[in-house]
mmCIF file of C-alpha atoms in Angstrom:
data_model
loop_
_atom_site.group_PDB
_atom_site.id
_atom_site.type_symbol
_atom_site.label_atom_id
_atom_site.label_comp_id
_atom_site.label_asym_id
_atom_site.label_seq_id
_atom_site.Cartn_x
_atom_site.Cartn_y
_atom_site.Cartn_z
ATOM 1 C CA MET A 1 119.390 138.961 62.814
ATOM 2 C CA LYS A 2 117.199 138.101 59.842
ATOM 3 C CA LEU A 3 114.541 135.496 60.513
ATOM 4 C CA MET A 4 115.430 133.623 57.325
ATOM 5 C CA LYS A 5 118.883 132.935 58.784
ATOM 6 C CA MET A 6 117.624 131.772 62.163
ATOM 7 C CA PRO A 7 118.199 128.017 61.493
ATOM 8 C CA HIS A 8 121.803 128.743 60.519
ATOM 9 C CA TYR A 9 122.365 130.732 63.718
ATOM 10 C CA LEU A 10 120.900 127.929 65.801
ATOM 11 C CA ILE A 11 123.196 125.397 64.132
ATOM 12 C CA LEU A 12 126.157 127.737 64.671
ATOM 13 C CA PHE A 13 125.146 128.090 68.322
ATOM 14 C CA ARG A 14 125.186 124.316 68.754
ATOM 15 C CA PHE A 15 128.540 124.095 66.961
ATOM 16 C CA MET A 16 130.056 126.703 69.298
ATOM 17 C CA LEU A 17 128.714 124.834 72.317
ATOM 18 C CA ALA A 18 131.009 121.893 71.481
ATOM 19 C CA PRO A 19 134.380 123.597 72.204
ATOM 20 C CA THR A 20 132.784 125.536 75.058
ATOM 21 C CA ILE A 21 131.668 122.344 76.779
ATOM 22 C CA VAL A 22 135.047 120.634 76.346
ATOM 23 C CA SER A 23 136.877 123.742 77.580
ATOM 24 C CA LEU A 24 134.675 123.944 80.669
ATOM 25 C CA ALA A 25 135.399 120.310 81.460
ATOM 26 C CA LEU A 26 139.147 120.824 81.011
ATOM 27 C CA VAL A 27 139.336 123.965 83.118
ATOM 28 C CA LEU A 28 136.725 123.443 85.805
ATOM 29 C CA LYS A 29 136.500 119.626 85.876
ATOM 30 C CA GLY A 30 133.679 118.516 88.180
ATOM 31 C CA GLU A 31 132.651 122.071 88.992
ATOM 32 C CA SER A 32 131.420 122.456 85.404
ATOM 33 C CA ARG A 33 128.884 119.641 85.605
ATOM 34 C CA LEU A 34 125.746 121.713 86.114
ATOM 35 C CA VAL A 35 126.706 124.236 83.439
ATOM 36 C CA ILE A 36 127.485 121.463 80.950
ATOM 37 C CA VAL A 37 124.133 119.775 81.579
ATOM 38 C CA ILE A 38 122.335 123.092 81.020
ATOM 39 C CA LEU A 39 124.295 123.708 77.794
ATOM 40 C CA MET A 40 123.479 120.186 76.656
ATOM 41 C CA TYR A 41 119.743 120.882 76.992
ATOM 42 C CA LEU A 42 120.125 124.223 75.222
ATOM 43 C CA GLY A 43 121.922 122.398 72.413
ATOM 44 C CA LEU A 44 119.072 119.920 72.094
ATOM 45 C CA LEU A 45 116.524 122.756 71.977
ATOM 46 C CA SER A 46 118.515 124.462 69.225
ATOM 47 C CA ASP A 47 118.471 121.180 67.287
ATOM 48 C CA ILE A 48 114.702 120.916 67.606
ATOM 49 C CA PHE A 49 113.942 124.490 66.643
ATOM 50 C CA ASP A 50 116.362 124.828 63.721
ATOM 51 C CA GLY A 51 114.431 122.067 61.938
ATOM 52 C CA ILE A 52 111.014 123.474 62.840
ATOM 53 C CA ILE A 53 111.895 126.986 61.657
ATOM 54 C CA ALA A 54 113.596 125.741 58.487
ATOM 55 C CA ARG A 55 110.528 123.708 57.518
ATOM 56 C CA LYS A 56 108.119 126.542 58.243
ATOM 57 C CA GLN A 57 110.182 128.889 56.065
ATOM 58 C CA ASN A 58 110.705 126.224 53.396
ATOM 59 C CA ILE A 59 114.512 126.474 53.602
ATOM 60 C CA ALA A 60 115.226 122.903 54.762
ATOM 61 C CA THR A 61 117.661 122.381 51.891
ATOM 62 C CA GLU A 62 120.042 119.461 51.450
ATOM 63 C CA LYS A 63 122.965 121.698 52.433
ATOM 64 C CA LEU A 64 121.253 122.827 55.633
ATOM 65 C CA ARG A 65 120.200 119.293 56.599
ATOM 66 C CA ARG A 66 123.724 117.958 56.020
ATOM 67 C CA LEU A 67 125.189 120.786 58.095
ATOM 68 C CA ASP A 68 122.702 120.100 60.876
ATOM 69 C CA SER A 69 123.570 116.402 60.877
ATOM 70 C CA GLN A 70 127.334 116.959 61.073
ATOM 71 C CA VAL A 71 127.017 119.552 63.833
ATOM 72 C CA ASP A 72 124.874 117.092 65.798
ATOM 73 C CA LEU A 73 127.718 114.580 65.621
ATOM 74 C CA ILE A 74 130.296 117.162 66.753
ATOM 75 C CA PHE A 75 128.043 118.281 69.599
ATOM 76 C CA TRP A 76 127.539 114.785 71.037
ATOM 77 C CA ILE A 77 131.209 113.909 70.643
ATOM 78 C CA ALA A 78 132.005 117.016 72.696
ATOM 79 C CA ILE A 79 129.560 115.878 75.393
ATOM 80 C CA ALA A 80 131.224 112.452 75.457
ATOM 81 C CA LEU A 81 134.707 114.019 75.681
ATOM 82 C CA ALA A 82 133.595 116.232 78.548
ATOM 83 C CA THR A 83 132.233 113.187 80.368
ATOM 84 C CA TRP A 84 135.536 111.363 79.849
ATOM 85 C CA ILE A 85 137.492 114.376 81.165
ATOM 86 C CA ILE A 86 135.352 114.706 84.283
ATOM 87 C CA PHE A 87 134.741 110.999 84.967
ATOM 88 C CA PRO A 88 137.481 108.980 83.200
ATOM 89 C CA SER A 89 136.914 105.904 85.373
ATOM 90 C CA LEU A 90 133.189 105.910 84.540
ATOM 91 C CA ILE A 91 133.907 105.995 80.827
ATOM 92 C CA LYS A 92 136.558 103.290 81.181
ATOM 93 C CA ALA A 93 134.109 101.040 83.015
ATOM 94 C CA ASN A 94 131.621 101.391 80.158
ATOM 95 C CA ARG A 95 134.105 101.453 77.272
ATOM 96 C CA ILE A 96 132.725 98.362 75.516
ATOM 97 C CA GLY A 97 129.299 99.915 75.040
ATOM 98 C CA LEU A 98 130.838 103.177 73.855
ATOM 99 C CA LEU A 99 133.119 101.317 71.463
ATOM 100 C CA CYS A 100 130.139 99.479 69.959
ATOM 101 C CA ILE A 101 128.373 102.781 69.295
ATOM 102 C CA LEU A 102 131.494 104.344 67.769
ATOM 103 C CA VAL A 103 132.016 101.349 65.486
ATOM 104 C CA MET A 104 128.393 101.426 64.312
ATOM 105 C CA GLU A 105 128.549 105.185 63.737
ATOM 106 C CA GLY A 106 131.747 104.761 61.754
ATOM 107 C CA LEU A 107 130.153 102.022 59.635
ATOM 108 C CA CYS A 108 127.210 104.293 58.804
ATOM 109 C CA TYR A 109 129.535 106.960 57.464
ATOM 110 C CA LEU A 110 131.821 104.505 55.675
ATOM 111 C CA ILE A 111 128.993 102.683 53.893
ATOM 112 C CA SER A 112 127.296 105.944 52.906
ATOM 113 C CA ILE A 113 130.506 107.472 51.542
ATOM 114 C CA LEU A 114 131.416 104.304 49.649
ATOM 115 C CA LYS A 115 127.950 104.028 48.080
ATOM 116 C CA PHE A 116 127.006 107.659 47.518
ATOM 117 C CA GLY A 117 130.161 109.695 48.038
ATOM 118 C CA LYS A 118 128.371 111.610 50.801
ATOM 119 C CA GLU A 119 127.978 111.236 54.525
ATOM 120 C CA THR A 120 124.737 109.880 55.935
ATOM 121 C CA CYS A 121 121.949 112.367 56.675
ATOM 122 C CA THR A 122 118.843 110.286 57.333
ATOM 123 C CA HIS A 123 117.485 111.976 60.480
ATOM 124 C CA ALA A 124 115.595 108.731 61.005
ATOM 125 C CA PHE A 125 112.920 108.243 63.667
ATOM 126 C CA LEU A 126 115.004 105.740 65.668
ATOM 127 C CA SER A 127 117.969 108.102 65.542
ATOM 128 C CA LYS A 128 115.810 110.811 67.107
ATOM 129 C CA MET A 129 114.744 108.414 69.850
ATOM 130 C CA TRP A 130 118.398 107.600 70.384
ATOM 131 C CA GLY A 131 119.115 111.313 70.715
ATOM 132 C CA ILE A 132 116.583 111.541 73.532
ATOM 133 C CA SER A 133 118.158 108.536 75.245
ATOM 134 C CA LEU A 134 121.584 110.180 74.880
ATOM 135 C CA LEU A 135 120.267 113.248 76.654
ATOM 136 C CA ILE A 136 118.961 111.134 79.538
ATOM 137 C CA ALA A 137 122.119 109.019 79.739
ATOM 138 C CA PHE A 138 124.501 111.988 79.727
ATOM 139 C CA THR A 139 122.335 113.774 82.303
ATOM 140 C CA ALA A 140 122.828 110.746 84.540
ATOM 141 C CA LEU A 141 126.540 110.475 83.697
ATOM 142 C CA ILE A 142 127.508 114.121 84.056
ATOM 143 C CA GLY A 143 124.905 115.263 86.535
ATOM 144 C CA PHE A 144 124.906 112.287 88.875
ATOM 145 C CA ASN A 145 128.061 110.268 88.053
ATOM 146 C CA HIS A 146 125.829 107.306 87.205
ATOM 147 C CA ALA A 147 125.676 105.031 84.176
ATOM 148 C CA GLY A 148 123.373 102.143 85.059
ATOM 149 C CA LEU A 149 120.159 101.477 83.165
ATOM 150 C CA PRO A 150 120.035 104.781 81.211
ATOM 151 C CA PHE A 151 123.433 104.054 79.701
ATOM 152 C CA LYS A 152 122.546 100.450 78.852
ATOM 153 C CA ILE A 153 119.337 101.559 77.142
ATOM 154 C CA THR A 154 121.271 104.190 75.183
ATOM 155 C CA VAL A 155 123.823 101.656 73.979
ATOM 156 C CA ALA A 156 121.115 99.204 72.895
ATOM 157 C CA LEU A 157 119.044 101.888 71.184
ATOM 158 C CA GLY A 158 122.179 103.330 69.590
ATOM 159 C CA ILE A 159 123.092 100.004 68.013
ATOM 160 C CA ILE A 160 119.513 99.453 66.794
ATOM 161 C CA SER A 161 119.204 102.961 65.345
ATOM 162 C CA GLN A 162 122.556 102.730 63.590
ATOM 163 C CA ALA A 163 121.572 99.356 62.124
ATOM 164 C CA ASP A 164 118.421 101.054 60.810
ATOM 165 C CA VAL A 165 120.522 103.819 59.223
ATOM 166 C CA ILE A 166 122.802 101.238 57.561
ATOM 167 C CA ALA A 167 119.725 99.452 56.194
ATOM 168 C CA ILE A 168 118.394 102.770 54.873
ATOM 169 C CA ILE A 169 121.684 103.460 53.084
ATOM 170 C CA LEU A 170 121.818 99.995 51.550
ATOM 171 C CA ILE A 171 118.184 100.109 50.384
ATOM 172 C CA LEU A 172 118.132 103.634 48.920
ATOM 173 C CA PRO A 173 118.794 103.719 45.155
ATOM 174 C CA LYS A 174 120.338 107.191 45.475
ATOM 175 C CA TRP A 175 121.398 109.518 48.288
ATOM 176 C CA THR A 176 118.483 111.245 49.970
ATOM 177 C CA HIS A 177 118.172 113.093 53.264
ATOM 178 C CA ASP A 178 115.453 112.851 55.917
ATOM 179 C CA ILE A 179 114.341 109.223 55.625
ATOM 180 C CA PRO A 180 112.206 108.113 58.622
ATOM 181 C CA SER A 181 113.133 104.405 58.524
ATOM 182 C CA ALA A 182 114.382 101.480 56.457
ATOM 183 C CA TYR A 183 110.756 100.777 55.552
ATOM 184 C CA HIS A 184 110.440 104.253 54.044
ATOM 185 C CA ALA A 185 113.684 103.706 52.155
ATOM 186 C CA TYR A 186 112.063 100.585 50.693
ATOM 187 C CA LEU A 187 109.020 102.651 49.652
ATOM 188 C CA ILE A 188 111.332 105.123 47.921
ATOM 189 C CA ARG A 189 113.127 102.303 46.139
ATOM 190 C CA LYS A 190 109.768 100.973 44.882
ATOM 191 C CA ASN A 191 108.566 104.482 43.950
ATOM 192 C CA ILE A 192 105.699 104.214 46.403
ATOM 193 C CA PRO A 193 104.673 107.674 47.670
ATOM 194 C CA PHE A 194 104.311 108.357 51.384
ATOM 195 C CA LYS A 195 103.754 111.359 53.608
ATOM 196 C CA LYS A 196 106.449 112.275 56.106
ATOM 197 C CA ASN A 197 105.412 113.093 59.661
ATOM 198 C CA LYS A 198 106.383 116.748 60.186
ATOM 199 C CA LEU A 199 106.890 116.128 63.889
ATOM 200 C CA PHE A 200 109.863 113.841 63.230
ATOM 201 C CA ASN A 201 111.130 115.255 59.959
ATOM 202 C CA GLY A 202 113.526 117.739 61.521
#
């Protein structure tokens, strides 16, 4: 394995986790819970390190960032499907919150495609915080069959972060990836330079 290709292998690893997780849920049902939670954390680690390595090697290209973003979406959809397979009643009881998130996610993609002809790829700060809340919420859902406060926080943060992404798309004069927030999109629109925080630009 060549080091230069490491980010691509990490993204591929996360992509392959998606069907693996769904298959485990279908075949083993509740017995797969611990394994799925472990794979979910491994997926998150791969997401963190593919960005870090790509930046260090100066290969964080538009193509790579777009691929990373789409695989993230597939990965979390797989986690949600697995949760629905294992705990259908739990998902049904919280369907309104899930529907709100799905609608907001769909709007982000629709608005971005209509305006730029490309899917969204902002990797915004609030989206990263939402990703952390997703990890906590799905740990509670899959690991402990519990929604409660973690799920409510995730829904609220999901709606806020998606609203931020929509604002970014509407403000940007042209398609750009890795935009920390709507405020930074405004700075770009006004041609005001700013320095991105490397910790969150990944």
